[in-house]
């Protein structure tokens, strides 16, 4: 006798007589109808955080990236990082002009600190991030802005280096980015940024802004 295929009715019920239906020794009474197993629900896991309190691993989307930038500046204040390096073709999508982020920059800024910005151009910063421009005027002695003479492909869209944590955008269109505290990851990122800095020239000077 050929096997009866295991088929479920359109409403997800298994009919008696189908494969897997009640048989000898089965507690289900003859003629009973039982539901097919429900698919397991997918659990959305929150990203892991490291010792710095910053997310570790892959995140996607411009909103997640912007949230990371805000968290980095907040942690820079808390952990008193002496140096930050930020890299992007134009910083247009960064939340640099937000009041809270600039407040964190003000709280972080002091003698002995340094922040390096690497970009192709800074016109979007001047047009979109007015509060950041004002902060740049006040703390120009700790800010180094560098114009990198490379193609857009060669200059990564979204890189952050700190002494304890680093981030790199892997997919510019989807803003898929990886954050890590791994020493090797941070060292490799630092080397890339140093090379870009060596190939750059000063830009976004205070005097050309009329400040």
Coordinates of N, CA and C in Angstrom, one line a residue:
X1 N 0.9 -1.2 0.0 CA 0.0 0.0 0.0 C 0.9 1.2 0.0
X2 N 0.6 2.2 -0.9 CA 1.4 3.4 -0.9 C 1.1 4.3 0.3
X3 N 2.1 5.2 0.7 CA 1.9 6.1 1.8 C 1.0 7.2 1.4
X4 N 0.2 7.6 2.4 CA -0.7 8.8 2.2 C 0.1 10.1 2.4
X5 N 0.2 11.0 1.5 CA 1.0 12.2 1.7 C 0.5 13.0 2.9
X6 N 1.4 13.7 3.5 CA 1.1 14.5 4.7 C 0.6 15.9 4.2
X7 N -0.7 16.1 4.1 CA -1.2 17.3 3.6 C -2.1 18.0 4.6
X8 N -1.9 19.3 4.7 CA -2.8 20.0 5.7 C -3.8 20.7 4.9
X9 N -5.0 20.9 5.5 CA -6.1 21.6 4.8 C -5.7 23.1 4.8
X10 N -6.4 23.9 4.0 CA -6.1 25.3 3.9 C -6.1 26.1 5.2
X11 N -6.9 25.6 6.2 CA -7.0 26.3 7.5 C -5.9 25.8 8.4
X12 N -4.9 25.0 8.0 CA -3.8 24.6 8.8 C -4.2 23.4 9.7
X13 N -5.3 22.7 9.4 CA -5.7 21.5 10.2 C -5.2 20.2 9.5
X14 N -4.8 19.3 10.3 CA -4.4 18.0 9.7 C -5.6 17.0 9.8
X15 N -5.9 16.5 8.6 CA -7.1 15.6 8.6 C -6.7 14.2 9.0
X16 N -7.6 13.5 9.6 CA -7.4 12.1 10.0 C -7.1 11.3 8.8
X17 N -6.2 10.3 8.9 CA -5.8 9.4 7.8 C -4.6 9.9 7.1
X18 N -4.2 11.2 7.3 CA -3.0 11.7 6.6 C -1.8 11.2 7.4
X19 N -0.7 11.2 6.8 CA 0.5 10.8 7.5 C 0.7 11.7 8.8
X20 N 1.0 11.1 9.9 CA 1.1 11.8 11.1 C -0.2 11.9 11.9
X21 N -1.3 11.4 11.3 CA -2.6 11.4 12.0 C -2.6 10.3 13.0
X22 N -3.6 10.3 14.0 CA -3.7 9.3 15.0 C -3.6 7.9 14.5
X23 N -2.9 7.0 15.2 CA -2.8 5.6 14.9 C -2.9 4.8 16.1
X24 N -2.4 3.5 16.1 CA -2.5 2.7 17.2 C -1.6 3.3 18.4
X25 N -2.2 3.3 19.5 CA -1.4 3.8 20.7 C -1.4 5.3 20.7
X26 N -2.0 6.0 19.8 CA -2.1 7.4 19.8 C -3.2 7.9 20.7
X27 N -2.9 8.9 21.6 CA -4.0 9.3 22.6 C -5.1 10.0 21.9
X28 N -4.9 10.5 20.6 CA -6.0 11.2 20.0 C -7.0 10.3 19.5
X29 N -8.3 10.5 19.8 CA -9.4 9.6 19.4 C -9.6 9.6 17.9
X30 N -10.1 8.5 17.3 CA -10.3 8.5 15.9 C -11.2 9.6 15.4
X31 N -10.9 10.2 14.3 CA -11.7 11.3 13.7 C -11.4 12.6 14.3
X32 N -10.5 12.7 15.3 CA -10.1 14.0 15.8 C -9.3 14.8 14.8
X33 N -9.4 16.1 14.9 CA -8.7 17.0 14.1 C -7.8 17.8 15.0
X34 N -6.5 17.9 14.6 CA -5.6 18.7 15.4 C -4.8 19.7 14.6
X35 N -4.4 20.8 15.1 CA -3.8 21.8 14.4 C -2.3 21.5 14.1
X36 N -1.9 21.9 12.9 CA -0.4 21.8 12.6 C 0.4 22.7 13.5
X37 N 1.6 22.3 13.8 CA 2.4 23.2 14.7 C 2.6 24.6 14.2
X38 N 2.5 25.5 15.1 CA 2.7 26.9 14.7 C 4.2 27.2 14.5
X39 N 4.5 28.0 13.5 CA 6.0 28.3 13.2 C 6.5 29.1 14.4
X40 N 7.8 28.8 14.7 CA 8.4 29.5 15.8 C 8.5 31.0 15.6
X41 N 8.2 31.8 16.6 CA 8.3 33.2 16.4 C 9.8 33.6 16.4
X42 N 10.1 34.6 15.6 CA 11.5 35.1 15.5 C 11.7 36.2 16.6
X43 N 12.7 36.1 17.3 CA 13.1 37.0 18.4 C 14.1 38.0 17.9
X44 N 13.7 39.3 18.0 CA 14.6 40.4 17.6 C 15.6 40.7 18.8
X45 N 16.8 40.4 18.6 CA 17.8 40.5 19.7 C 18.4 42.0 19.6
X46 N 18.6 42.5 20.8 CA 19.2 43.9 20.9 C 20.7 43.7 20.6
X47 N 21.3 44.7 20.0 CA 22.8 44.6 19.8 C 23.5 44.5 21.1
X48 N 24.6 43.7 21.1 CA 25.4 43.6 22.3 C 26.2 44.9 22.5
X49 N 26.5 45.2 23.8 CA 27.3 46.3 24.1 C 28.6 45.9 24.8
X50 N 29.7 46.6 24.5 CA 31.0 46.3 25.1 C 31.2 47.1 26.4
X51 N 32.5 47.1 26.8 CA 32.9 47.7 28.0 C 32.7 49.2 27.9
X52 N 32.7 49.8 26.7 CA 32.6 51.2 26.5 C 31.1 51.6 26.6
X53 N 30.2 50.7 26.6 CA 28.8 51.0 26.6 C 28.3 51.2 25.2
X54 N 29.1 51.0 24.2 CA 28.7 51.2 22.8 C 28.4 49.9 22.1
X55 N 27.5 49.9 21.1 CA 27.1 48.6 20.5 C 28.3 47.9 19.8
X56 N 28.3 46.6 19.8 CA 29.3 45.8 19.1 C 28.6 45.0 18.0
X57 N 29.2 44.9 16.9 CA 28.6 44.1 15.8 C 28.0 45.0 14.7
X58 N 27.1 44.3 13.9 CA 26.5 45.0 12.7 C 25.2 45.7 13.1
X59 N 25.1 46.9 12.5 CA 23.8 47.6 12.6 C 23.5 48.2 11.2
X60 N 22.3 48.4 10.9 CA 21.9 48.8 9.6 C 21.0 50.1 9.7
X61 N 21.1 50.9 8.7 CA 20.2 52.0 8.5 C 20.8 53.3 9.0
X62 N 20.4 54.4 8.3 CA 20.9 55.7 8.7 C 20.6 56.1 10.1
X63 N 19.3 55.8 10.5 CA 18.9 56.1 11.9 C 19.8 55.5 12.9
X64 N 20.2 54.2 12.7 CA 21.1 53.5 13.6 C 22.4 54.1 13.6
X65 N 22.9 54.5 12.4 CA 24.2 55.2 12.3 C 24.2 56.5 13.1
X66 N 23.2 57.3 12.9 CA 23.1 58.6 13.6 C 23.1 58.4 15.1
X67 N 22.3 57.4 15.5 CA 22.3 57.1 17.0 C 23.7 56.7 17.5
X68 N 24.4 56.0 16.7 CA 25.8 55.7 17.1 C 26.7 56.9 17.3
X69 N 26.6 57.8 16.4 CA 27.4 59.1 16.4 C 27.0 59.8 17.7
X70 N 25.7 59.9 18.1 CA 25.3 60.5 19.3 C 25.9 59.8 20.5
X71 N 25.9 58.5 20.5 CA 26.4 57.7 21.6 C 27.9 57.9 21.8
X72 N 28.6 57.9 20.7 CA 30.0 58.1 20.7 C 30.4 59.4 21.4
X73 N 29.7 60.5 21.0 CA 30.1 61.8 21.7 C 29.7 61.8 23.2
X74 N 28.6 61.1 23.5 CA 28.3 61.1 24.9 C 29.3 60.3 25.7
X75 N 29.8 59.2 25.1 CA 30.8 58.4 25.8 C 32.2 59.1 25.8
X76 N 32.5 59.9 24.8 CA 33.7 60.6 24.7 C 33.8 61.5 26.0
X77 N 32.7 62.1 26.3 CA 32.6 63.0 27.5 C 32.8 62.1 28.8
X78 N 32.1 61.0 28.9 CA 32.1 60.2 30.1 C 33.5 59.5 30.3
X79 N 34.1 59.0 29.2 CA 35.4 58.3 29.3 C 36.6 59.2 29.0
X80 N 36.3 60.5 28.8 CA 37.4 61.4 28.6 C 38.5 61.0 27.6
X81 N 38.0 60.6 26.4 CA 38.9 60.3 25.3 C 39.7 61.5 24.9
X82 N 41.0 61.4 24.7 CA 41.7 62.6 24.3 C 41.7 62.9 22.8
X83 N 41.3 61.9 22.0 CA 41.4 62.1 20.5 C 40.3 61.3 19.8
X84 N 39.7 62.0 18.8 CA 38.7 61.4 18.0 C 39.0 61.6 16.5
X85 N 38.8 60.6 15.7 CA 38.9 60.8 14.2 C 37.6 60.4 13.6
X86 N 37.1 61.3 12.7 CA 35.9 61.1 12.0 C 36.1 61.3 10.5
X87 N 35.5 60.4 9.8 CA 35.8 60.4 8.3 C 34.5 60.2 7.5
X88 N 34.3 61.0 6.5 CA 33.1 60.8 5.6 C 33.3 61.7 4.4
X89 N 32.8 61.4 3.3 CA 33.0 62.2 2.1 C 32.5 63.7 2.3
X90 N 31.3 63.9 3.1 CA 30.8 65.2 3.3 C 30.1 65.4 4.6
X91 N 29.9 64.4 5.4 CA 29.3 64.5 6.7 C 27.8 65.0 6.6
X92 N 27.2 64.9 5.5 CA 25.9 65.4 5.3 C 24.9 64.6 6.2
X93 N 25.0 63.3 6.3 CA 24.0 62.5 7.0 C 24.3 62.4 8.5
X94 N 25.4 63.0 9.0 CA 25.8 63.0 10.4 C 24.9 64.0 11.2
X95 N 24.6 63.7 12.4 CA 23.8 64.6 13.2 C 24.6 65.7 13.9
X96 N 25.6 66.3 13.2 CA 26.6 67.2 13.8 C 26.0 68.5 14.3
X97 N 24.8 68.9 13.8 CA 24.3 70.1 14.2 C 23.2 70.0 15.3
X98 N 23.0 68.8 15.8 CA 22.0 68.7 16.9 C 22.5 69.3 18.2
X99 N 21.5 69.9 18.9 CA 21.9 70.7 20.1 C 22.6 69.8 21.1
X100 N 22.1 68.6 21.4 CA 22.7 67.7 22.4 C 24.1 67.2 22.0
X101 N 24.2 66.9 20.7 CA 25.6 66.5 20.3 C 26.6 67.6 20.4
X102 N 26.2 68.8 20.1 CA 27.1 70.0 20.2 C 27.4 70.3 21.7
X103 N 26.3 70.1 22.5 CA 26.5 70.2 24.0 C 27.6 69.2 24.5
X104 N 27.5 68.0 24.0 CA 28.5 67.0 24.3 C 29.9 67.4 23.8
X105 N 30.0 67.9 22.6 CA 31.2 68.4 22.1 C 31.8 69.5 23.0
X106 N 31.0 70.4 23.4 CA 31.4 71.5 24.3 C 31.9 70.9 25.6
X107 N 31.2 69.9 26.2 CA 31.6 69.3 27.5 C 32.9 68.6 27.3
X108 N 33.2 68.0 26.1 CA 34.4 67.2 25.9 C 35.6 68.1 25.6
X109 N 35.4 69.3 25.0 CA 36.4 70.1 24.5 C 37.2 70.7 25.7
X110 N 38.5 70.6 25.6 CA 39.4 71.3 26.5 C 40.8 71.2 25.9
X111 N 41.8 71.9 26.5 CA 43.1 71.9 26.1 C 43.7 70.5 26.2
X112 N 44.4 70.1 25.2 CA 45.0 68.7 25.1 C 44.1 67.7 24.4
X113 N 42.9 68.1 24.0 CA 42.0 67.2 23.2 C 42.2 67.5 21.8
X114 N 41.9 66.5 20.9 CA 42.0 66.7 19.5 C 40.9 65.9 18.8
X115 N 40.3 66.6 17.8 CA 39.4 65.9 16.9 C 39.8 66.1 15.4
X116 N 39.9 65.1 14.7 CA 40.3 65.2 13.3 C 39.2 64.8 12.4
X117 N 38.8 65.6 11.4 CA 37.8 65.4 10.4 C 38.4 65.2 9.1
X118 N 38.1 64.1 8.4 CA 38.6 63.8 7.1 C 37.4 63.8 6.1
X119 N 37.5 64.6 5.0 CA 36.4 64.6 4.1 C 36.9 65.1 2.7
X120 N 36.0 64.9 1.7 CA 36.3 65.4 0.4 C 36.0 66.9 0.4
X121 N 34.9 67.3 1.1 CA 34.4 68.6 1.1 C 33.6 68.9 2.4
X122 N 33.6 70.2 2.8 CA 32.9 70.5 4.0 C 31.7 71.5 3.8
X123 N 31.3 71.6 2.5 CA 30.2 72.6 2.2 C 28.9 72.1 2.9
X124 N 28.6 70.8 2.9 CA 27.4 70.4 3.6 C 27.4 70.7 5.1
X125 N 28.6 70.6 5.7 CA 28.7 70.9 7.1 C 28.3 72.4 7.3
X126 N 28.9 73.3 6.5 CA 28.6 74.7 6.6 C 27.1 75.0 6.4
X127 N 26.5 74.2 5.4 CA 25.1 74.5 5.1 C 24.1 73.9 6.0
X128 N 24.4 72.7 6.6 CA 23.4 72.0 7.4 C 23.7 71.9 8.9
X129 N 24.9 72.2 9.3 CA 25.2 72.0 10.7 C 25.7 73.3 11.4
X130 N 24.8 74.3 11.5 CA 25.2 75.6 12.0 C 25.8 75.6 13.4
X131 N 25.2 74.8 14.3 CA 25.7 74.7 15.6 C 27.2 74.2 15.7
X132 N 27.4 73.2 14.8 CA 28.8 72.6 14.8 C 29.7 73.6 14.2
X133 N 29.3 74.4 13.3 CA 30.2 75.5 12.7 C 30.6 76.5 13.8
X134 N 29.6 76.8 14.6 CA 29.9 77.8 15.8 C 30.9 77.1 16.8
X135 N 30.6 75.9 17.1 CA 31.6 75.2 18.0 C 33.0 75.1 17.4
X136 N 33.0 74.9 16.1 CA 34.3 74.8 15.4 C 35.1 76.2 15.5
X137 N 34.3 77.3 15.4 CA 35.0 78.6 15.6 C 35.6 78.7 17.0
X138 N 34.8 78.3 18.0 CA 35.2 78.5 19.4 C 36.4 77.6 19.7
X139 N 36.4 76.4 19.2 CA 37.5 75.4 19.5 C 38.4 75.1 18.3
X140 N 38.6 76.0 17.5 CA 39.4 75.8 16.3 C 40.8 75.2 16.6
X141 N 41.3 75.5 17.8 CA 42.7 75.1 18.1 C 42.8 73.6 18.4
X142 N 41.6 72.9 18.6 CA 41.7 71.5 18.9 C 41.1 70.7 17.7
X143 N 40.6 71.4 16.7 CA 40.0 70.8 15.5 C 40.9 70.8 14.3
X144 N 41.1 69.7 13.7 CA 41.9 69.6 12.4 C 40.9 69.1 11.3
X145 N 40.7 69.9 10.3 CA 39.8 69.5 9.2 C 40.7 69.3 8.0
X146 N 40.6 68.1 7.4 CA 41.4 67.7 6.3 C 40.6 67.4 5.0
X147 N 41.0 68.0 3.9 CA 40.4 67.6 2.6 C 41.2 66.6 1.9
X148 N 40.6 65.4 1.7 CA 41.3 64.3 1.2 C 41.1 64.2 -0.4
X149 N 42.2 64.2 -1.1 CA 42.1 64.2 -2.6 C 42.0 62.7 -3.1
X150 N 40.9 62.1 -2.9 CA 40.7 60.7 -3.4 C 39.3 60.7 -4.1
X151 N 39.0 59.6 -4.7 CA 37.6 59.4 -5.2 C 36.7 59.0 -4.1
X152 N 35.4 59.1 -4.4 CA 34.4 58.8 -3.4 C 34.5 57.3 -3.0
X153 N 34.9 56.4 -3.9 CA 35.1 55.0 -3.6 C 36.2 54.8 -2.6
X154 N 37.3 55.6 -2.7 CA 38.4 55.4 -1.9 C 38.2 56.0 -0.5
X155 N 37.4 57.0 -0.3 CA 37.1 57.6 1.0 C 35.9 56.9 1.6
X156 N 36.0 56.2 2.7 CA 34.8 55.5 3.2 C 33.7 56.4 3.7
X157 N 32.5 56.0 3.6 CA 31.4 56.8 4.1 C 31.1 56.3 5.5
X158 N 31.7 57.0 6.4 CA 31.4 56.7 7.8 C 32.5 55.9 8.5
X159 N 33.4 56.6 9.1 CA 34.4 56.0 10.0 C 34.6 56.8 11.2
X160 N 34.7 56.1 12.3 CA 34.9 56.7 13.6 C 36.0 56.0 14.4
X161 N 37.0 56.7 14.8 CA 38.0 56.0 15.7 C 38.1 56.7 17.0
X162 N 38.1 55.9 18.1 CA 38.4 56.4 19.4 C 39.4 55.5 20.1
X163 N 40.0 55.9 21.2 CA 41.0 55.0 21.8 C 40.5 53.6 22.2
X164 N 39.2 53.5 22.4 CA 38.6 52.2 22.9 C 37.6 51.5 22.0
X165 N 37.1 52.2 21.0 CA 36.0 51.7 20.1 C 36.2 52.3 18.7
X166 N 35.8 51.6 17.7 CA 35.8 52.1 16.3 C 34.6 51.6 15.5
X167 N 34.3 52.4 14.5 CA 33.2 52.0 13.6 C 33.6 52.3 12.2
X168 N 33.1 51.4 11.3 CA 33.2 51.5 9.9 C 31.9 51.2 9.2
X169 N 31.5 52.1 8.3 CA 30.3 51.8 7.4 C 30.8 50.8 6.3
X170 N 30.1 49.7 6.2 CA 30.5 48.7 5.1 C 29.7 48.9 3.9
X171 N 28.5 49.4 4.0 CA 27.6 49.6 2.8 C 27.1 51.0 2.9
X172 N 27.5 51.8 2.0 CA 27.2 53.2 2.0 C 25.7 53.5 1.7
X173 N 25.1 52.7 0.9 CA 23.7 52.9 0.5 C 22.7 52.5 1.7
X174 N 23.0 51.4 2.3 CA 22.2 50.9 3.4 C 22.7 51.3 4.8
X175 N 23.8 52.0 4.9 CA 24.4 52.4 6.1 C 24.6 51.1 7.1
X176 N 25.0 50.0 6.5 CA 25.4 48.9 7.3 C 26.8 49.1 7.9
X177 N 26.8 49.2 9.2 CA 28.1 49.5 9.9 C 28.5 48.6 11.0
X178 N 29.7 48.4 11.2 CA 30.3 47.5 12.2 C 31.0 48.3 13.3
X179 N 30.6 48.1 14.6 CA 31.3 48.7 15.7 C 32.0 47.7 16.4
X180 N 33.2 48.0 16.9 CA 34.0 47.0 17.6 C 35.0 47.6 18.6
X181 N 35.3 46.9 19.7 CA 36.4 47.3 20.6 C 37.6 46.5 20.4
X182 N 37.6 45.6 19.4 CA 38.7 44.7 19.1 C 40.0 45.6 18.7
X183 N 41.1 45.2 19.4 CA 42.3 46.0 19.2 C 42.8 46.0 17.8
X184 N 42.8 44.8 17.2 CA 43.3 44.7 15.8 C 42.4 45.5 14.8
X185 N 41.1 45.5 15.0 CA 40.1 46.2 14.2 C 40.4 47.7 14.3
X186 N 40.6 48.2 15.6 CA 40.9 49.6 15.8 C 42.2 50.0 15.2
X187 N 43.2 49.1 15.3 CA 44.6 49.4 14.7 C 44.5 49.5 13.2
X188 N 43.8 48.6 12.6 CA 43.7 48.7 11.1 C 43.0 49.9 10.6
X189 N 41.9 50.3 11.4 CA 41.2 51.5 11.0 C 42.0 52.7 11.2
X190 N 42.8 52.7 12.3 CA 43.7 53.9 12.6 C 44.7 54.0 11.4
X191 N 45.2 52.9 11.0 CA 46.2 53.0 9.9 C 45.6 53.5 8.6
X192 N 44.4 53.1 8.3 CA 43.7 53.6 7.1 C 43.5 55.1 7.2
X193 N 43.1 55.6 8.4 CA 42.8 57.0 8.6 C 44.1 57.8 8.6
X194 N 45.2 57.3 9.1 CA 46.4 58.0 9.1 C 46.9 58.2 7.6
X195 N 46.7 57.1 6.8 CA 47.1 57.2 5.4 C 46.3 58.3 4.7
X196 N 45.1 58.3 4.9 CA 44.2 59.3 4.3 C 44.7 60.7 4.8
X197 N 45.0 60.8 6.0 CA 45.4 62.1 6.6 C 46.7 62.6 5.9
X198 N 47.6 61.7 5.6 CA 48.9 62.0 5.0 C 48.7 62.5 3.6
X199 N 47.6 62.1 2.9 CA 47.3 62.5 1.6 C 46.4 63.7 1.5
X200 N 46.2 64.3 2.6 CA 45.2 65.4 2.6 C 45.8 66.8 2.7
X201 N 45.0 67.8 2.6 CA 45.4 69.2 2.8 C 44.5 69.9 3.8
X202 N 44.9 70.9 4.5 CA 43.9 71.6 5.4 C 42.7 72.1 4.7
X203 N 41.6 72.1 5.3 CA 40.3 72.6 4.8 C 39.4 73.1 5.9
X204 N 38.3 73.7 5.5 CA 37.3 74.2 6.4 C 37.9 75.1 7.5
X205 N 38.8 76.0 6.9 CA 39.5 76.9 7.8 C 38.5 78.0 8.4
X206 N 38.8 78.4 9.6 CA 37.9 79.4 10.2 C 37.9 80.7 9.4
X207 N 39.0 81.1 8.9 CA 39.1 82.4 8.2 C 38.3 82.5 6.9
X208 N 38.1 81.3 6.2 CA 37.4 81.3 5.0 C 35.9 81.3 5.3
X209 N 35.5 81.0 6.5 CA 34.1 81.0 6.9 C 33.6 82.4 7.3
X210 N 34.5 83.3 7.4 CA 34.2 84.6 7.9 C 33.8 84.7 9.3
X211 N 34.4 83.8 10.1 CA 34.1 83.7 11.5 C 35.2 84.5 12.4

